């Protein structure tokens, strides 16, 4: 199965070098006669603007296995799901993470020392069978979104925490948009049910308005009432995570060299550069030589989330590793190589490539801009116009959304990834960068840091104070009539 770079180039009618280059930026060094697996070929094709129809059976097999290739297919074993917790500030994300960890990990473990490495796993008994669930414990969707903006896909399911005494809030909406844009399934934890004034049903009502209809009302969204404080409902929540992810048959091949994603990294004064790696395929071992983005490493020691030294880490498990030459970025993918020299050379090439890209970006930004999209529309290449709308008040948000819906959408579909009141934030910019969207601000400002982020990531942020101008520009872009900018 699969096809060579040359075949793909021919099919897409693009130069072979374009494909090699594009793969290289993903950290895959390959020559034109080597074979690509289908998901990779598909990603490349889609980048070149070609939609690919994968026969359903194959699509099923490759859906959640971007880290896998053909050689893995006969060795696949189920792996634990990886979970991210999102939600509004103070709704209890940290408490929930701590509480799950404490009740599950401290039991029976001498000392019960907890080591914060950016992710942890818990054991869950499921009908007599021991299962695991892995949590990323950097709460908030900033980490999640910025990782996704860099192309990493680590989360199998997102838990949306909503406080039962406070209901749906701006960051709740934002989290829902982000999970949807990433196409990650969502489970709702209605938290603080121990509190006086908690109204779980009102929360469900508000979530239903966002399109998340609870199962008991005939919808598809699993909602679990919990109290992070008292520990109520945590068992059910864990069970639901397993239930929701079982359908996906998350799998990986433990019998090969590891690859995965950097979850966290920093410079430790005593230990040097330290990184937490989440293994997504294969098994990671002490002594392995690996490349994480532009950084080379040879694993000197590995520490798991319980603070124990370990010799190996199977798929879905996070470990902290020592032995890196530098600090990689969170969200960088890593890959182990049999040949250490090859790994060093690849890291070096990647470093140079990054330098060059940075230079290129500085001189000629490849931004997704409204006028750029307009040019694509003129060529008939634009199918979807992704937008993020931020406005001064909820009323404006609704007015703009309503008017956008009214625009004729024959050739080009308008897709509003998120519309919310408030400033344009760095998180909005990350979402835009990850989704190729343009940000429209109406009677609002840019939060500190958002401007710099937009420049860095090449995101077009347009500001308006009159609704019809905003609509004119969007319609103009859809019809390919917008003047190109400088
Ligand atoms: P985060 O900002 O979403 O991480 O929220 P925190 O976990 O920091 O919680 C915010 C506040 O809510 C803290 O004072 C917690 O003690 C409190 N809290 C969290 N979960 C519960 C709960 O289940 N019940 C009650 N009564 N308070 C909670």
XYZ file of C-alpha atoms and ligand atoms in Angstrom:
514
model
C 0.000 0.000 0.000
C 1.100 3.558 -0.517
C 2.777 5.335 -3.371
C 6.094 6.927 -4.157
C 6.778 10.640 -4.076
C 7.176 10.442 -7.848
C 3.729 8.837 -8.314
C 2.149 11.416 -6.083
C 3.829 14.305 -7.903
C 2.518 12.946 -11.161
C -1.001 12.527 -9.823
C -1.069 16.036 -8.403
C 0.757 17.592 -11.328
C 3.237 19.352 -9.069
C 7.038 19.248 -9.164
C 8.562 16.366 -7.160
C 10.713 18.844 -5.285
C 7.611 20.582 -3.925
C 6.574 17.361 -2.245
C 10.021 16.533 -0.942
C 10.240 20.036 0.481
C 6.849 19.863 2.073
C 7.711 16.517 3.694
C 10.974 17.880 4.896
C 9.209 20.649 6.777
C 7.285 17.934 8.557
C 10.548 16.358 9.582
C 10.310 13.525 7.048
C 13.422 13.145 4.939
C 12.592 11.072 1.887
C 13.672 10.783 -1.743
C 11.457 10.614 -4.802
C 11.530 6.840 -5.187
C 10.615 6.078 -1.584
C 7.080 5.117 -0.629
C 4.687 7.299 1.329
C 1.937 5.857 3.468
C -1.589 6.824 2.549
C -2.346 9.285 5.352
C 0.838 11.205 4.602
C 0.114 11.204 0.882
C -3.356 12.433 1.685
C -2.085 15.262 3.883
C 0.331 16.384 1.186
C -2.347 16.233 -1.490
C -4.668 18.319 0.635
C -1.926 20.850 1.223
C -1.590 21.138 -2.529
C -5.292 21.873 -2.685
C -6.517 18.433 -3.820
C -9.238 16.678 -1.868
C -8.637 12.967 -1.527
C -11.274 10.291 -1.305
C -9.993 7.407 0.740
C -12.136 4.272 0.512
C -14.051 3.926 3.742
C -12.385 0.793 5.025
C -8.961 2.339 4.715
C -10.125 5.616 6.141
C -11.298 3.718 9.193
C -7.971 2.014 9.661
C -5.953 5.201 9.312
C -8.239 7.667 11.021
C -6.509 8.093 14.320
C -3.144 6.748 13.380
C -1.256 9.574 11.733
C 1.889 8.386 13.464
C 1.583 4.955 11.884
C 2.655 3.566 8.537
C 1.977 0.368 6.580
C 4.614 -1.659 8.334
C 2.719 -1.172 11.586
C -0.548 -2.636 10.453
C 0.129 -6.229 11.429
C 1.513 -5.359 14.855
C -1.204 -3.018 16.038
C -2.201 -3.199 19.682
C -4.660 -1.004 21.508
C -3.192 1.965 23.318
C -4.668 4.149 26.098
C -6.491 7.352 25.146
C -4.771 10.709 25.691
C -7.026 13.335 27.274
C -6.856 17.138 27.512
C -8.934 19.167 29.974
C -10.355 22.480 28.823
C -12.804 25.040 30.189
C -13.333 28.488 31.642
C -10.986 29.844 34.298
C -11.918 28.795 37.847
C -14.328 26.124 36.676
C -12.069 23.502 38.217
C -9.664 22.184 35.563
C -6.692 22.013 37.913
C -8.776 20.601 40.760
C -10.161 17.900 38.500
C -6.704 16.916 37.255
C -5.356 16.821 40.808
C -8.325 14.957 42.144
C -8.255 12.238 39.474
C -4.559 11.860 39.978
C -4.762 11.689 43.754
C -7.589 9.197 44.052
C -6.141 6.972 41.383
C -2.441 7.201 41.902
C -1.887 7.516 45.634
C -3.821 4.321 46.342
C -1.491 1.480 47.081
C 1.577 3.319 46.033
C 4.218 3.678 48.692
C 4.802 7.326 49.393
C 2.545 8.245 46.534
C 5.055 10.785 45.322
C 3.742 12.679 42.400
C 6.053 14.068 39.815
C 4.740 16.760 37.515
C 6.112 16.062 34.093
C 3.262 17.559 32.051
C 1.220 14.384 31.700
C 0.244 11.436 33.843
C -1.556 8.125 33.550
C -4.122 6.456 35.781
C -5.290 2.863 35.984
C -8.963 2.126 35.564
C -10.624 -1.191 36.242
C -13.032 -1.940 33.433
C -15.006 -5.125 33.923
C -12.053 -6.824 35.589
C -9.658 -5.598 32.928
C -6.986 -3.083 33.796
C -7.095 -0.096 31.433
C -5.187 3.175 31.390
C -6.074 6.758 30.645
C -3.420 9.403 30.039
C -4.035 13.056 30.960
C -2.111 16.052 29.704
C -1.893 18.135 32.835
C -1.249 21.513 31.341
C -4.823 22.690 31.716
C -6.356 25.245 29.447
C -6.565 25.076 25.741
C -3.661 27.437 25.106
C -1.242 24.546 25.219
C -3.594 22.395 23.196
C -4.177 25.005 20.517
C -0.621 26.162 20.161
C 0.454 22.550 19.791
C -2.141 22.040 17.123
C -1.060 25.271 15.431
C 2.311 23.610 15.081
C 0.721 20.576 13.496
C 0.868 18.204 16.439
C -2.060 15.992 17.160
C -1.852 14.366 20.528
C -5.306 14.525 22.066
C -7.812 11.724 21.535
C -10.605 13.253 23.601
C -11.176 16.607 25.299
C -12.924 17.035 28.635
C -14.828 20.294 28.842
C -15.202 21.399 32.459
C -18.197 23.625 33.180
C -18.959 24.798 36.719
C -22.547 24.013 37.616
C -22.899 27.286 39.526
C -21.543 29.460 36.740
C -22.593 27.856 33.473
C -21.289 28.480 29.963
C -18.754 31.327 29.867
C -16.598 32.858 27.106
C -13.742 30.376 27.470
C -16.253 27.525 27.489
C -17.418 28.617 24.051
C -13.847 29.052 22.947
C -12.933 25.556 24.111
C -15.867 24.105 22.174
C -14.735 25.915 19.013
C -11.212 24.660 19.428
C -12.227 21.050 20.000
C -14.509 21.228 16.978
C -11.880 22.767 14.760
C -9.499 19.982 15.796
C -12.237 17.379 15.308
C -11.571 15.944 18.734
C -14.507 14.300 20.515
C -15.707 16.109 23.603
C -17.023 14.909 26.966
C -18.549 17.438 29.355
C -17.772 17.339 33.071
C -20.340 19.413 34.945
C -18.273 20.309 37.998
C -18.957 21.645 41.496
C -22.264 19.796 41.855
C -21.608 19.799 45.627
C -22.006 23.552 45.691
C -25.102 25.358 46.777
C -26.629 27.159 43.820
C -25.388 24.559 41.367
C -27.805 24.049 38.486
C -26.674 21.171 36.264
C -29.823 21.363 34.180
C -29.301 25.011 33.386
C -25.764 24.155 32.260
C -27.139 21.441 29.970
C -29.604 23.919 28.547
C -26.822 26.402 27.806
C -24.652 23.695 26.263
C -27.570 22.587 24.120
C -27.689 26.129 22.754
C -24.062 25.648 21.672
C -25.074 22.515 19.816
C -23.981 20.080 22.515
C -27.106 18.112 23.305
C -26.890 15.721 26.287
C -27.560 12.036 25.635
C -30.531 11.971 27.996
C -32.174 14.631 25.824
C -31.626 12.604 22.683
C -28.285 14.139 21.791
C -24.832 12.658 21.447
C -22.788 14.489 24.023
C -21.787 12.596 27.140
C -22.182 14.809 30.211
C -21.018 13.659 33.629
C -21.865 15.522 36.839
C -18.758 15.634 39.056
C -17.310 17.279 42.101
C -13.569 17.652 41.870
C -13.633 18.703 45.503
C -15.391 15.628 46.904
C -14.433 13.168 44.203
C -18.021 12.458 43.104
C -18.484 11.166 39.585
C -14.796 10.707 38.797
C -15.165 6.942 38.278
C -18.009 7.537 35.862
C -15.992 10.181 34.036
C -13.072 7.772 33.580
C -15.425 5.054 32.412
C -16.992 7.417 29.891
C -13.575 8.360 28.544
C -12.868 4.684 27.921
C -16.309 4.133 26.449
C -16.097 7.080 24.053
C -12.594 6.185 22.893
C -13.164 2.424 22.603
C -15.139 3.023 19.447
C -12.085 4.601 17.878
C -9.896 1.563 18.500
C -6.860 3.707 19.186
C -3.865 1.611 18.323
C -0.131 1.656 17.789
C 2.737 -0.701 17.100
C 4.927 -1.210 20.179
C 7.460 -3.284 18.213
C 9.343 -0.501 16.521
C 11.439 2.578 17.209
C 9.415 5.269 18.922
C 7.984 8.480 17.595
C 5.665 11.000 19.174
C 5.431 14.558 20.409
C 7.258 16.797 22.870
C 4.739 17.776 25.554
C 6.945 19.989 27.664
C 10.584 21.011 27.695
C 12.789 23.218 29.778
C 16.304 23.851 30.901
C 16.894 22.374 34.333
C 19.763 23.954 36.188
C 21.034 20.684 37.588
C 20.072 18.250 34.866
C 20.417 20.274 31.662
C 17.759 20.221 28.935
C 14.784 18.076 29.978
C 11.773 17.145 27.872
C 8.583 15.206 28.421
C 7.922 13.009 25.426
C 4.587 11.406 24.692
C 5.172 8.177 22.810
C 2.560 7.858 20.059
C 3.965 4.862 18.228
C 6.679 2.334 19.011
C 8.528 1.907 22.293
C 11.024 4.424 23.611
C 14.113 3.076 25.378
C 17.068 4.342 27.371
C 19.992 4.684 24.971
C 17.800 5.580 21.989
C 19.062 8.307 19.650
C 16.324 10.665 18.574
C 15.556 13.911 16.839
C 12.970 16.389 18.135
C 12.650 19.197 15.621
C 16.154 20.658 15.382
C 17.354 18.999 18.594
C 19.342 15.766 18.834
C 19.193 13.577 21.923
C 20.542 10.293 23.211
C 18.473 9.156 26.145
C 20.559 8.964 29.295
C 17.666 8.373 31.664
C 13.876 8.275 31.655
C 11.552 9.136 34.529
C 7.854 8.321 34.472
C 4.972 10.331 35.912
C 5.261 8.556 39.259
C 8.848 9.677 39.657
C 10.298 6.237 38.912
C 13.220 5.602 36.624
C 12.115 3.422 33.751
C 13.930 1.621 30.957
C 11.178 1.853 28.354
C 7.906 3.616 27.523
C 5.165 2.064 25.351
C 2.591 3.931 23.172
C 0.535 6.689 24.863
C 2.911 6.902 27.819
C 4.630 10.127 28.806
C 8.201 10.112 30.098
C 10.661 12.764 31.041
C 13.969 12.231 29.262
C 17.498 13.416 29.949
C 20.292 13.570 27.409
C 19.202 16.262 24.959
C 21.651 18.651 23.330
C 19.218 21.566 23.550
C 15.641 22.411 24.591
C 13.078 21.432 21.926
C 9.722 23.198 21.586
C 6.510 21.789 22.997
C 4.591 20.415 20.043
C 7.696 19.300 18.138
C 7.501 15.760 16.913
C 10.289 13.398 17.840
C 11.552 10.261 16.155
C 14.062 7.612 17.181
C 16.679 6.514 14.658
C 18.621 3.269 14.568
C 21.606 5.158 13.273
C 22.860 7.862 15.590
C 24.857 9.634 12.917
C 21.793 9.870 10.719
C 19.835 11.376 13.602
C 22.482 13.999 14.260
C 22.611 14.908 10.582
C 18.834 15.212 10.380
C 18.695 17.486 13.432
C 21.382 19.651 11.877
C 19.516 19.839 8.566
C 16.300 20.681 10.341
C 18.021 23.463 12.282
C 19.327 24.991 9.083
C 15.975 24.596 7.428
C 14.337 26.409 10.352
C 16.814 29.256 10.105
C 16.097 29.560 6.432
C 12.333 29.456 6.889
C 12.597 32.166 9.476
C 14.563 34.286 7.022
C 12.074 33.598 4.259
C 9.161 34.425 6.516
C 10.755 37.691 7.472
C 11.245 38.706 3.865
C 8.092 37.301 2.294
C 5.319 36.405 4.679
C 3.106 33.560 3.486
C 0.074 34.769 5.302
C -3.479 33.645 4.898
C -5.000 37.017 4.141
C -8.450 37.988 3.027
C -7.086 39.422 -0.209
C -4.996 36.299 -0.757
C -8.128 34.211 -0.339
C -9.924 36.560 -2.698
C -7.287 35.824 -5.342
C -7.901 32.109 -4.800
C -11.638 32.670 -5.183
C -11.004 34.405 -8.477
C -9.122 31.353 -9.681
C -12.004 29.195 -8.503
C -9.723 27.476 -6.001
C -11.388 28.669 -2.839
C -14.059 26.366 -1.426
C -14.242 27.495 2.163
C -13.608 30.794 3.858
C -12.674 30.231 7.512
C -13.421 33.148 9.809
C -12.999 34.024 13.456
C -15.162 36.894 14.668
C -14.467 38.942 17.787
C -16.740 41.845 18.645
C -17.439 44.295 21.467
C -20.668 42.741 22.736
C -22.725 39.577 22.278
C -25.326 41.582 20.330
C -22.780 42.531 17.661
C -21.540 38.955 17.513
C -25.040 37.730 16.761
C -25.692 40.486 14.242
C -22.475 39.679 12.358
C -23.039 35.926 12.445
C -26.598 36.420 11.216
C -25.496 38.652 8.353
C -22.693 36.302 7.338
C -25.220 33.486 7.091
C -27.287 35.610 4.710
C -24.432 35.995 2.226
C -24.946 33.923 -0.922
C -22.708 30.870 -0.627
C -22.711 29.146 -3.965
C -19.071 28.753 -4.849
C -17.556 29.494 -1.479
C -18.852 28.446 1.932
C -18.338 30.721 4.903
C -17.294 28.777 7.967
C -17.300 30.705 11.240
C -14.915 28.747 13.465
C -15.583 30.962 16.402
C -17.585 34.083 17.165
C -17.406 35.629 20.611
C -17.362 38.965 22.366
C -13.989 40.220 23.582
C -10.540 41.272 22.479
C -8.600 39.433 19.808
C -6.262 37.218 21.842
C -3.171 35.164 21.130
C -5.323 32.065 21.407
C -7.539 33.374 18.601
C -4.404 33.884 16.525
C -3.277 30.324 17.250
C -6.657 28.975 16.220
C -6.544 31.059 13.032
C -3.039 29.844 12.225
C -4.020 26.235 12.857
C -7.112 26.483 10.675
C -6.063 28.877 7.929
C -8.618 31.424 9.095
C -8.841 35.201 8.941
C -9.752 37.143 12.098
C -12.382 39.873 11.899
C -12.499 42.286 14.838
C -15.508 44.526 15.225
C -15.312 47.489 17.624
C -12.675 45.648 19.582
C -8.938 45.742 20.147
C -6.005 43.366 20.080
C -4.919 41.991 23.444
C -1.258 42.438 24.275
C 0.814 39.875 22.469
C -1.859 39.202 19.841
C -0.361 41.597 17.306
C 3.110 40.087 17.619
C 1.638 36.581 17.388
C -0.322 37.514 14.269
C 2.799 38.907 12.610
C 4.816 35.870 13.585
C 2.258 33.349 12.414
C 1.176 35.298 9.342
C -2.439 35.679 10.423
C -4.559 38.450 8.911
C -6.435 40.386 11.613
C -8.891 42.908 10.168
C -10.531 45.577 12.272
C -13.888 47.179 11.550
C -16.252 49.649 13.144
C -19.041 49.450 10.600
C -20.769 46.111 9.975
C -21.487 46.650 6.297
C -17.785 47.254 5.575
C -16.974 43.941 7.219
C -19.650 42.196 5.175
C -18.510 43.954 1.978
C -14.985 42.672 2.489
C -16.093 39.110 3.178
C -18.407 39.086 0.185
C -15.698 40.695 -1.944
C -13.259 37.976 -0.910
C -15.781 35.237 -1.713
C -16.330 36.662 -5.141
C -12.662 37.214 -5.780
C -13.064 40.962 -6.063
C -10.878 42.154 -3.242
C -7.905 44.298 -4.216
C -4.606 42.608 -3.425
C -2.709 44.331 -0.630
C 0.912 45.265 -0.528
P -9.213 26.222 36.992
O -8.910 27.684 36.884
O -10.246 25.814 35.986
O -8.014 25.339 36.983
O -9.960 26.047 38.419
P -9.384 25.517 39.809
O -9.191 24.055 39.772
O -8.216 26.366 40.186
O -10.615 25.797 40.758
C -11.098 27.100 40.987
C -11.758 27.158 42.343
O -12.913 26.318 42.363
C -10.868 26.695 43.472
O -11.069 27.536 44.578
C -11.362 25.284 43.766
O -11.179 24.923 45.107
C -12.839 25.402 43.439
N -13.403 24.109 43.003
C -12.938 23.299 42.031
N -13.706 22.204 41.932
C -14.686 22.311 42.851
C -15.794 21.480 43.232
O -16.051 20.404 42.703
N -16.590 21.968 44.229
C -16.362 23.141 44.850
N -17.198 23.507 45.811
N -15.332 23.928 44.537
C -14.494 23.533 43.546
